[in-house]
PDB file of C-alpha atoms in Angstrom:
ATOM      1  CA  MET A   1       0.000   0.000   0.000  1.00  0.00           C
ATOM      2  CA  ARG A   2       1.627   3.239  -1.168  1.00  0.00           C
ATOM      3  CA  ILE A   3       1.357   6.168   1.228  1.00  0.00           C
ATOM      4  CA  ASP A   4       1.250   9.717  -0.100  1.00  0.00           C
ATOM      5  CA  ASN A   5       3.685  11.577   2.201  1.00  0.00           C
ATOM      6  CA  LYS A   6       2.515  14.953   0.944  1.00  0.00           C
ATOM      7  CA  GLN A   7      -1.085  14.115   1.822  1.00  0.00           C
ATOM      8  CA  ILE A   8      -0.040  12.872   5.277  1.00  0.00           C
ATOM      9  CA  PHE A   9       1.874  16.099   5.934  1.00  0.00           C
ATOM     10  CA  GLU A  10      -1.022  18.276   4.786  1.00  0.00           C
ATOM     11  CA  THR A  11      -3.476  16.325   6.949  1.00  0.00           C
ATOM     12  CA  ILE A  12      -1.314  16.596  10.073  1.00  0.00           C
ATOM     13  CA  PHE A  13      -0.493  20.244   9.368  1.00  0.00           C
ATOM     14  CA  ASP A  14      -4.122  21.221   8.817  1.00  0.00           C
ATOM     15  CA  SER A  15      -5.635  19.195  11.665  1.00  0.00           C
ATOM     16  CA  ALA A  16      -3.058  19.853  14.427  1.00  0.00           C
ATOM     17  CA  SER A  17      -4.576  21.569  17.456  1.00  0.00           C
ATOM     18  CA  GLU A  18      -1.345  23.494  18.069  1.00  0.00           C
ATOM     19  CA  GLY A  19      -0.358  26.485  16.008  1.00  0.00           C
ATOM     20  CA  ILE A  20       2.407  25.737  13.495  1.00  0.00           C
ATOM     21  CA  VAL A  21       4.204  28.720  11.963  1.00  0.00           C
ATOM     22  CA  ILE A  22       7.032  28.267   9.430  1.00  0.00           C
ATOM     23  CA  VAL A  23       9.428  31.225   9.173  1.00  0.00           C
ATOM     24  CA  ASN A  24      12.335  31.836   6.792  1.00  0.00           C
ATOM     25  CA  GLN A  25      15.698  33.292   7.829  1.00  0.00           C
ATOM     26  CA  GLU A  26      14.498  36.823   7.078  1.00  0.00           C
ATOM     27  CA  GLY A  27      11.820  36.388   9.729  1.00  0.00           C
ATOM     28  CA  THR A  28       8.917  36.215   7.270  1.00  0.00           C
ATOM     29  CA  VAL A  29       6.067  33.775   7.772  1.00  0.00           C
ATOM     30  CA  VAL A  30       6.000  31.453   4.762  1.00  0.00           C
ATOM     31  CA  LYS A  31       3.256  29.137   5.985  1.00  0.00           C
ATOM     32  CA  ALA A  32       0.883  28.813   8.937  1.00  0.00           C
ATOM     33  CA  ASN A  33      -1.663  26.135   9.738  1.00  0.00           C
ATOM     34  CA  PRO A  34      -5.372  26.810  10.460  1.00  0.00           C
ATOM     35  CA  ALA A  35      -4.829  26.555  14.233  1.00  0.00           C
ATOM     36  CA  ALA A  36      -2.209  29.329  14.066  1.00  0.00           C
ATOM     37  CA  LEU A  37      -4.499  31.532  11.963  1.00  0.00           C
ATOM     38  CA  ARG A  38      -7.283  31.148  14.510  1.00  0.00           C
ATOM     39  CA  MET A  39      -4.912  31.686  17.430  1.00  0.00           C
ATOM     40  CA  PHE A  40      -3.488  34.943  16.053  1.00  0.00           C
ATOM     41  CA  GLY A  41      -6.771  36.227  14.599  1.00  0.00           C
ATOM     42  CA  TYR A  42      -5.861  36.086  10.913  1.00  0.00           C
ATOM     43  CA  GLN A  43      -7.837  34.769   7.938  1.00  0.00           C
ATOM     44  CA  ASP A  44      -5.508  33.776   5.092  1.00  0.00           C
ATOM     45  CA  ASP A  45      -3.298  36.860   5.369  1.00  0.00           C
ATOM     46  CA  LEU A  46      -0.567  35.677   7.756  1.00  0.00           C
ATOM     47  CA  GLU A  47       1.843  34.481   5.073  1.00  0.00           C
ATOM     48  CA  GLY A  48       4.319  37.229   4.168  1.00  0.00           C
ATOM     49  CA  VAL A  49       3.933  38.922   7.556  1.00  0.00           C
ATOM     50  CA  SER A  50       7.025  39.470   9.723  1.00  0.00           C
ATOM     51  CA  VAL A  51       7.028  37.040  12.628  1.00  0.00           C
ATOM     52  CA  ASP A  52       7.955  39.984  14.872  1.00  0.00           C
ATOM     53  CA  LYS A  53       4.384  41.271  14.425  1.00  0.00           C
ATOM     54  CA  LEU A  54       3.163  38.222  16.313  1.00  0.00           C
ATOM     55  CA  LEU A  55       4.751  39.652  19.472  1.00  0.00           C
ATOM     56  CA  PRO A  56       3.667  42.581  21.667  1.00  0.00           C
ATOM     57  CA  ASP A  57       5.045  45.960  20.513  1.00  0.00           C
ATOM     58  CA  LYS A  58       7.551  46.321  23.361  1.00  0.00           C
ATOM     59  CA  MET A  59       9.122  42.925  22.595  1.00  0.00           C
ATOM     60  CA  ARG A  60       9.543  43.191  18.812  1.00  0.00           C
ATOM     61  CA  LYS A  61      12.930  44.913  18.679  1.00  0.00           C
ATOM     62  CA  MET A  62      14.444  42.486  21.189  1.00  0.00           C
ATOM     63  CA  HIS A  63      12.924  39.503  19.372  1.00  0.00           C
ATOM     64  CA  ALA A  64      14.502  40.611  16.091  1.00  0.00           C
ATOM     65  CA  GLU A  65      17.925  40.457  17.773  1.00  0.00           C
ATOM     66  CA  HIS A  66      17.191  37.057  19.331  1.00  0.00           C
ATOM     67  CA  ARG A  67      16.087  35.786  15.923  1.00  0.00           C
ATOM     68  CA  LYS A  68      19.402  36.803  14.357  1.00  0.00           C
ATOM     69  CA  ASP A  69      21.305  34.999  17.115  1.00  0.00           C
ATOM     70  CA  TYR A  70      19.176  31.889  16.643  1.00  0.00           C
ATOM     71  CA  ASN A  71      19.864  31.819  12.889  1.00  0.00           C
ATOM     72  CA  LYS A  72      23.589  31.718  13.664  1.00  0.00           C
ATOM     73  CA  ASP A  73      23.146  28.510  15.676  1.00  0.00           C
ATOM     74  CA  PRO A  74      19.729  26.991  14.861  1.00  0.00           C
ATOM     75  CA  ARG A  75      18.739  23.977  16.960  1.00  0.00           C
ATOM     76  CA  VAL A  76      15.700  22.293  18.451  1.00  0.00           C
ATOM     77  CA  ARG A  77      14.817  24.053  21.686  1.00  0.00           C
ATOM     78  CA  ALA A  78      12.070  25.698  23.675  1.00  0.00           C
ATOM     79  CA  MET A  79      11.809  29.441  23.173  1.00  0.00           C
ATOM     80  CA  GLY A  80      12.465  31.685  26.168  1.00  0.00           C
ATOM     81  CA  GLN A  81      13.194  29.024  28.761  1.00  0.00           C
ATOM     82  CA  ASP A  82      12.341  30.184  32.312  1.00  0.00           C
ATOM     83  CA  LEU A  83      10.562  33.227  30.859  1.00  0.00           C
ATOM     84  CA  ASP A  84       6.895  34.089  30.542  1.00  0.00           C
ATOM     85  CA  LEU A  85       6.265  34.389  26.798  1.00  0.00           C
ATOM     86  CA  PHE A  86       3.482  36.449  25.242  1.00  0.00           C
ATOM     87  CA  ALA A  87       2.145  36.740  21.708  1.00  0.00           C
ATOM     88  CA  ALA A  88      -0.029  39.358  20.022  1.00  0.00           C
ATOM     89  CA  ARG A  89      -3.105  38.803  17.905  1.00  0.00           C
ATOM     90  CA  LYS A  90      -3.853  40.842  14.789  1.00  0.00           C
ATOM     91  CA  ASP A  91      -6.161  43.088  16.843  1.00  0.00           C
ATOM     92  CA  GLY A  92      -3.320  43.820  19.297  1.00  0.00           C
ATOM     93  CA  SER A  93      -4.606  41.721  22.193  1.00  0.00           C
ATOM     94  CA  VAL A  94      -1.890  39.826  24.083  1.00  0.00           C
ATOM     95  CA  PHE A  95      -1.966  36.237  25.387  1.00  0.00           C
ATOM     96  CA  PRO A  96       0.551  33.850  27.053  1.00  0.00           C
ATOM     97  CA  VAL A  97       2.141  31.157  24.887  1.00  0.00           C
ATOM     98  CA  GLU A  98       4.542  28.224  24.944  1.00  0.00           C
ATOM     99  CA  VAL A  99       6.788  27.954  21.879  1.00  0.00           C
ATOM    100  CA  SER A 100       9.201  25.265  20.686  1.00  0.00           C
ATOM    101  CA  LEU A 101      11.518  25.839  17.722  1.00  0.00           C
ATOM    102  CA  THR A 102      12.747  23.324  15.147  1.00  0.00           C
ATOM    103  CA  PRO A 103      15.112  24.266  12.292  1.00  0.00           C
ATOM    104  CA  CYS A 104      14.984  22.297   9.028  1.00  0.00           C
ATOM    105  CA  LYS A 105      15.373  22.640   5.284  1.00  0.00           C
ATOM    106  CA  VAL A 106      12.407  22.578   2.917  1.00  0.00           C
ATOM    107  CA  ASP A 107      13.287  22.391  -0.791  1.00  0.00           C
ATOM    108  CA  GLY A 108      16.830  23.422   0.132  1.00  0.00           C
ATOM    109  CA  ILE A 109      15.703  26.536   2.015  1.00  0.00           C
ATOM    110  CA  GLN A 110      16.538  26.914   5.708  1.00  0.00           C
ATOM    111  CA  VAL A 111      13.410  27.594   7.766  1.00  0.00           C
ATOM    112  CA  THR A 112      12.364  27.451  11.397  1.00  0.00           C
ATOM    113  CA  ILE A 113       9.191  25.697  12.489  1.00  0.00           C
ATOM    114  CA  ALA A 114       7.548  27.178  15.569  1.00  0.00           C
ATOM    115  CA  PHE A 115       5.009  25.089  17.477  1.00  0.00           C
ATOM    116  CA  VAL A 116       2.834  27.529  19.422  1.00  0.00           C
ATOM    117  CA  ILE A 117       0.443  26.697  22.259  1.00  0.00           C
ATOM    118  CA  ASP A 118      -1.973  29.202  23.789  1.00  0.00           C
ATOM    119  CA  ILE A 119      -1.544  28.582  27.552  1.00  0.00           C
ATOM    120  CA  THR A 120      -4.122  31.109  28.746  1.00  0.00           C
ATOM    121  CA  GLU A 121      -6.207  28.422  30.418  1.00  0.00           C
ATOM    122  CA  ARG A 122      -3.136  26.840  32.031  1.00  0.00           C
ATOM    123  CA  LYS A 123      -2.139  30.201  33.518  1.00  0.00           C
ATOM    124  CA  LYS A 124      -5.651  30.627  34.865  1.00  0.00           C
ATOM    125  CA  ARG A 125      -5.472  27.173  36.436  1.00  0.00           C
ATOM    126  CA  GLU A 126      -2.095  27.974  38.020  1.00  0.00           C
ATOM    127  CA  GLN A 127      -3.526  31.138  39.529  1.00  0.00           C
ATOM    128  CA  VAL A 128      -6.598  29.282  40.760  1.00  0.00           C
ATOM    129  CA  VAL A 129      -4.414  26.595  42.356  1.00  0.00           C
ATOM    130  CA  LEU A 130      -2.211  29.214  44.023  1.00  0.00           C
ATOM    131  CA  GLU A 131      -5.140  31.236  45.341  1.00  0.00           C
ATOM    132  CA  TYR A 132      -6.904  28.129  46.511  1.00  0.00           C
ATOM    133  CA  SER A 133      -3.787  26.898  48.335  1.00  0.00           C
ATOM    134  CA  GLN A 134      -3.464  30.218  50.134  1.00  0.00           C
ATOM    135  CA  GLN A 135      -7.116  30.179  51.164  1.00  0.00           C
ATOM    136  CA  LEU A 136      -6.853  26.584  52.302  1.00  0.00           C
ATOM    137  CA  GLU A 137      -3.857  27.237  54.543  1.00  0.00           C
ATOM    138  CA  ALA A 138      -5.537  30.296  56.110  1.00  0.00           C
ATOM    139  CA  ARG A 139      -8.462  28.166  57.275  1.00  0.00           C
ATOM    140  CA  VAL A 140      -6.460  25.285  58.789  1.00  0.00           C
ATOM    141  CA  GLU A 141      -6.462  26.299  62.476  1.00  0.00           C
ATOM    142  CA  GLU A 142     -10.079  27.415  62.763  1.00  0.00           C
ATOM    143  CA  ARG A 143     -11.680  24.731  60.594  1.00  0.00           C
ATOM    144  CA  THR A 144      -9.580  21.621  61.113  1.00  0.00           C
ATOM    145  CA  GLU A 145     -12.449  19.148  61.048  1.00  0.00           C
ATOM    146  CA  GLU A 146     -13.897  20.655  57.895  1.00  0.00           C
ATOM    147  CA  LEU A 147     -10.464  20.463  56.274  1.00  0.00           C
ATOM    148  CA  LYS A 148     -10.173  16.768  57.095  1.00  0.00           C
ATOM    149  CA  GLU A 149     -13.420  16.093  55.284  1.00  0.00           C
ATOM    150  CA  SER A 150     -12.330  18.260  52.380  1.00  0.00           C
ATOM    151  CA  GLN A 151      -9.030  16.410  52.117  1.00  0.00           C
ATOM    152  CA  LYS A 152     -10.923  13.177  51.588  1.00  0.00           C
ATOM    153  CA  LEU A 153     -12.662  14.795  48.633  1.00  0.00           C
ATOM    154  CA  TYR A 154      -9.409  16.230  47.241  1.00  0.00           C
ATOM    155  CA  SER A 155      -7.790  12.807  47.483  1.00  0.00           C
ATOM    156  CA  ALA A 156     -10.663  11.270  45.550  1.00  0.00           C
ATOM    157  CA  ILE A 157     -10.366  13.946  42.859  1.00  0.00           C
ATOM    158  CA  ALA A 158      -6.578  13.628  42.695  1.00  0.00           C
ATOM    159  CA  ARG A 159      -6.797   9.838  42.543  1.00  0.00           C
ATOM    160  CA  ASN A 160      -8.777  10.198  39.324  1.00  0.00           C
ATOM    161  CA  PHE A 161      -6.612  12.946  37.821  1.00  0.00           C
ATOM    162  CA  PRO A 162      -6.179  11.800  34.177  1.00  0.00           C
ATOM    163  CA  ASP A 163      -2.796  11.241  32.455  1.00  0.00           C
ATOM    164  CA  GLY A 164      -0.824  12.529  35.396  1.00  0.00           C
ATOM    165  CA  MET A 165      -0.623  12.998  39.145  1.00  0.00           C
ATOM    166  CA  ILE A 166      -0.930  15.653  41.837  1.00  0.00           C
ATOM    167  CA  SER A 167       1.792  15.768  44.495  1.00  0.00           C
ATOM    168  CA  VAL A 168       2.816  17.835  47.506  1.00  0.00           C
ATOM    169  CA  PHE A 169       6.521  17.912  48.447  1.00  0.00           C
ATOM    170  CA  ASP A 170       8.356  19.115  51.540  1.00  0.00           C
ATOM    171  CA  LYS A 171      11.652  21.037  51.377  1.00  0.00           C
ATOM    172  CA  ASP A 172      13.608  17.802  50.888  1.00  0.00           C
ATOM    173  CA  LEU A 173      11.337  17.089  47.898  1.00  0.00           C
ATOM    174  CA  ARG A 174       9.848  14.107  49.702  1.00  0.00           C
ATOM    175  CA  TYR A 175       6.263  13.116  49.013  1.00  0.00           C
ATOM    176  CA  VAL A 176       3.756  14.486  51.536  1.00  0.00           C
ATOM    177  CA  PHE A 177       0.825  13.699  49.261  1.00  0.00           C
ATOM    178  CA  VAL A 178       0.511  12.025  45.867  1.00  0.00           C
ATOM    179  CA  GLU A 179      -2.387  10.695  43.816  1.00  0.00           C
ATOM    180  CA  GLY A 180      -3.358  10.328  40.147  1.00  0.00           C
ATOM    181  CA  LYS A 181      -4.118   7.776  37.468  1.00  0.00           C
ATOM    182  CA  GLU A 182      -0.554   7.934  36.130  1.00  0.00           C
ATOM    183  CA  LEU A 183       0.637   6.264  39.338  1.00  0.00           C
ATOM    184  CA  TYR A 184      -1.390   3.165  38.699  1.00  0.00           C
ATOM    185  CA  SER A 185      -0.434   3.012  35.012  1.00  0.00           C
ATOM    186  CA  LEU A 186       3.176   2.776  36.247  1.00  0.00           C
ATOM    187  CA  GLY A 187       2.276   0.052  38.744  1.00  0.00           C
ATOM    188  CA  ILE A 188       2.861   2.332  41.757  1.00  0.00           C
ATOM    189  CA  THR A 189       0.612   3.201  44.707  1.00  0.00           C
ATOM    190  CA  SER A 190       0.667   6.427  46.705  1.00  0.00           C
ATOM    191  CA  ASP A 191       1.668   4.503  49.858  1.00  0.00           C
ATOM    192  CA  MET A 192       4.826   3.294  48.090  1.00  0.00           C
ATOM    193  CA  LEU A 193       5.927   6.895  47.447  1.00  0.00           C
ATOM    194  CA  MET A 194       5.011   8.611  50.719  1.00  0.00           C
ATOM    195  CA  GLY A 195       8.179   9.848  52.431  1.00  0.00           C
ATOM    196  CA  THR A 196      10.442   8.986  49.498  1.00  0.00           C
ATOM    197  CA  ARG A 197      12.354  11.589  47.469  1.00  0.00           C
ATOM    198  CA  TYR A 198      10.952  12.562  44.092  1.00  0.00           C
ATOM    199  CA  MET A 199      14.474  12.819  42.655  1.00  0.00           C
ATOM    200  CA  ASP A 200      15.033   9.110  43.263  1.00  0.00           C
ATOM    201  CA  ARG A 201      12.379   8.377  40.622  1.00  0.00           C
ATOM    202  CA  LEU A 202      14.017  10.477  37.909  1.00  0.00           C
ATOM    203  CA  PRO A 203      16.820   9.461  35.555  1.00  0.00           C
ATOM    204  CA  PRO A 204      20.169  11.057  36.486  1.00  0.00           C
ATOM    205  CA  GLU A 205      20.341  13.166  33.318  1.00  0.00           C
ATOM    206  CA  VAL A 206      17.286  15.226  34.320  1.00  0.00           C
ATOM    207  CA  ALA A 207      17.205  14.823  38.110  1.00  0.00           C
ATOM    208  CA  LYS A 208      19.633  17.639  39.016  1.00  0.00           C
ATOM    209  CA  GLN A 209      18.091  20.286  36.764  1.00  0.00           C
ATOM    210  CA  THR A 210      14.576  19.341  37.877  1.00  0.00           C
ATOM    211  CA  GLU A 211      15.625  19.467  41.532  1.00  0.00           C
ATOM    212  CA  ASN A 212      17.106  22.956  41.116  1.00  0.00           C
ATOM    213  CA  GLU A 213      13.939  24.273  39.483  1.00  0.00           C
ATOM    214  CA  LEU A 214      11.617  22.737  42.093  1.00  0.00           C
ATOM    215  CA  LEU A 215      13.711  24.181  44.926  1.00  0.00           C
ATOM    216  CA  GLU A 216      13.210  27.626  43.355  1.00  0.00           C
ATOM    217  CA  VAL A 217       9.472  27.244  43.974  1.00  0.00           C
ATOM    218  CA  PHE A 218      10.156  27.420  47.731  1.00  0.00           C
ATOM    219  CA  HIS A 219      11.265  31.009  47.073  1.00  0.00           C
ATOM    220  CA  GLY A 220       7.753  31.836  45.891  1.00  0.00           C
ATOM    221  CA  LYS A 221       8.059  31.502  42.115  1.00  0.00           C
ATOM    222  CA  ALA A 222       5.888  29.067  40.144  1.00  0.00           C
ATOM    223  CA  ARG A 223       7.708  26.827  37.662  1.00  0.00           C
ATOM    224  CA  ASN A 224       6.758  24.977  34.482  1.00  0.00           C
ATOM    225  CA  ILE A 225       9.182  22.109  33.821  1.00  0.00           C
ATOM    226  CA  GLU A 226       9.312  19.541  31.033  1.00  0.00           C
ATOM    227  CA  ILE A 227      11.040  16.192  31.678  1.00  0.00           C
ATOM    228  CA  LYS A 228      11.435  12.827  29.957  1.00  0.00           C
ATOM    229  CA  PHE A 229      10.966   9.677  32.057  1.00  0.00           C
ATOM    230  CA  LYS A 230      10.981   6.105  30.739  1.00  0.00           C
ATOM    231  CA  HIS A 231      10.081   7.076  27.151  1.00  0.00           C
ATOM    232  CA  ASN A 232       7.330   9.375  28.433  1.00  0.00           C
ATOM    233  CA  TYR A 233       7.257  13.167  28.498  1.00  0.00           C
ATOM    234  CA  TYR A 234       5.788  15.143  31.377  1.00  0.00           C
ATOM    235  CA  ILE A 235       4.989  18.779  32.150  1.00  0.00           C
ATOM    236  CA  LEU A 236       5.333  19.766  35.801  1.00  0.00           C
ATOM    237  CA  ASP A 237       3.372  22.803  36.963  1.00  0.00           C
ATOM    238  CA  ALA A 238       4.815  23.642  40.392  1.00  0.00           C
ATOM    239  CA  VAL A 239       3.449  26.321  42.734  1.00  0.00           C
ATOM    240  CA  PRO A 240       4.315  27.268  46.339  1.00  0.00           C
ATOM    241  CA  ILE A 241       1.947  26.574  49.248  1.00  0.00           C
ATOM    242  CA  PRO A 242       2.509  29.396  51.763  1.00  0.00           C
ATOM    243  CA  ASP A 243       1.279  28.987  55.340  1.00  0.00           C
ATOM    244  CA  GLU A 244      -0.626  31.564  57.365  1.00  0.00           C
ATOM    245  CA  LYS A 245       2.638  33.448  58.052  1.00  0.00           C
ATOM    246  CA  GLY A 246       3.615  33.486  54.389  1.00  0.00           C
ATOM    247  CA  SER A 247       6.483  31.009  54.737  1.00  0.00           C
ATOM    248  CA  ILE A 248       6.703  28.139  52.250  1.00  0.00           C
ATOM    249  CA  SER A 249       7.500  24.663  53.536  1.00  0.00           C
ATOM    250  CA  GLN A 250       5.570  22.719  50.900  1.00  0.00           C
ATOM    251  CA  ILE A 251       4.935  22.973  47.158  1.00  0.00           C
ATOM    252  CA  LEU A 252       2.158  21.600  44.967  1.00  0.00           C
ATOM    253  CA  VAL A 253       3.186  19.883  41.720  1.00  0.00           C
ATOM    254  CA  ILE A 254       0.711  18.934  38.995  1.00  0.00           C
ATOM    255  CA  GLU A 255       2.381  16.405  36.717  1.00  0.00           C
ATOM    256  CA  LYS A 256       0.805  15.852  33.271  1.00  0.00           C
ATOM    257  CA  ASN A 257       1.773  13.175  30.731  1.00  0.00           C
ATOM    258  CA  ILE A 258       2.224  14.921  27.348  1.00  0.00           C
ATOM    259  CA  THR A 259       3.709  11.952  25.487  1.00  0.00           C
ATOM    260  CA  ASN A 260       0.905  11.900  22.899  1.00  0.00           C
ATOM    261  CA  ARG A 261       1.453  15.584  22.151  1.00  0.00           C
ATOM    262  CA  LYS A 262       5.172  14.978  21.729  1.00  0.00           C
ATOM    263  CA  MET A 263       4.467  12.086  19.370  1.00  0.00           C
ATOM    264  CA  ASP A 264       2.250  14.377  17.287  1.00  0.00           C
ATOM    265  CA  GLU A 265       5.064  16.951  17.124  1.00  0.00           C
ATOM    266  CA  GLU A 266       7.483  14.264  16.003  1.00  0.00           C
ATOM    267  CA  LYS A 267       5.093  13.146  13.244  1.00  0.00           C
ATOM    268  CA  VAL A 268       4.924  16.702  11.952  1.00  0.00           C
ATOM    269  CA  ARG A 269       8.722  17.078  12.051  1.00  0.00           C
ATOM    270  CA  ARG A 270       9.228  13.803  10.179  1.00  0.00           C
ATOM    271  CA  ALA A 271       6.650  14.774   7.589  1.00  0.00           C
ATOM    272  CA  LEU A 272       8.307  18.176   7.088  1.00  0.00           C
ATOM    273  CA  ASP A 273      11.735  16.551   6.767  1.00  0.00           C
TER     274      ASP A 273
END
């Protein structure tokens, strides 16, 4: 059975839920998929536009310089690691994004493929989690019995958290709480992990960097970390849990399996190659 590679590429490109923007070395958009057009508020008029226009006004000049540096040493990487990235729609409205860059050649021309994800909802969830954690800690002393009942409910919700797990770590990054369907898919129970160090579960090549980033959360800054573990990819959304005095002795980590998304990205890259 002969497979039409061009048709496969077009199908993946057109049906991908993530925005895909292909940019030449001059910084001009040469192709964008329907998801990108919807995301940035364009019809069919994004091709030929400078990619710098997809950023807020105050960031365009700096981005042009970063783009030149990237063209000198193009490689697969996330854009703006450890930074909050924002994009601009055609109408000027701004929204948070996650961007990964992949250089390749198409018909002998060097281009960069940008995979763009609108993370507005994720940011809202992070804020909700943070606010909720603060409210929860403030009520501990005066409503202990109510909290105990609530914790039973939270455990039930966390136990059924799909494609991931919800954990609470102390300052040694030992499990104080952990639940989620991903545990059971790995053949692990929450009781097996309680009191153990999270770093002991990670491969050495990512453990140190992940540990450093999670420890930063104890200084009050939320982190979004991507790691690979046993052929699976995960996104860790980590937020501090301050007590009633504002000190942080525990952090909340929502771990999501994004392996399927990564596989979709790889399919697109292979098709483009």
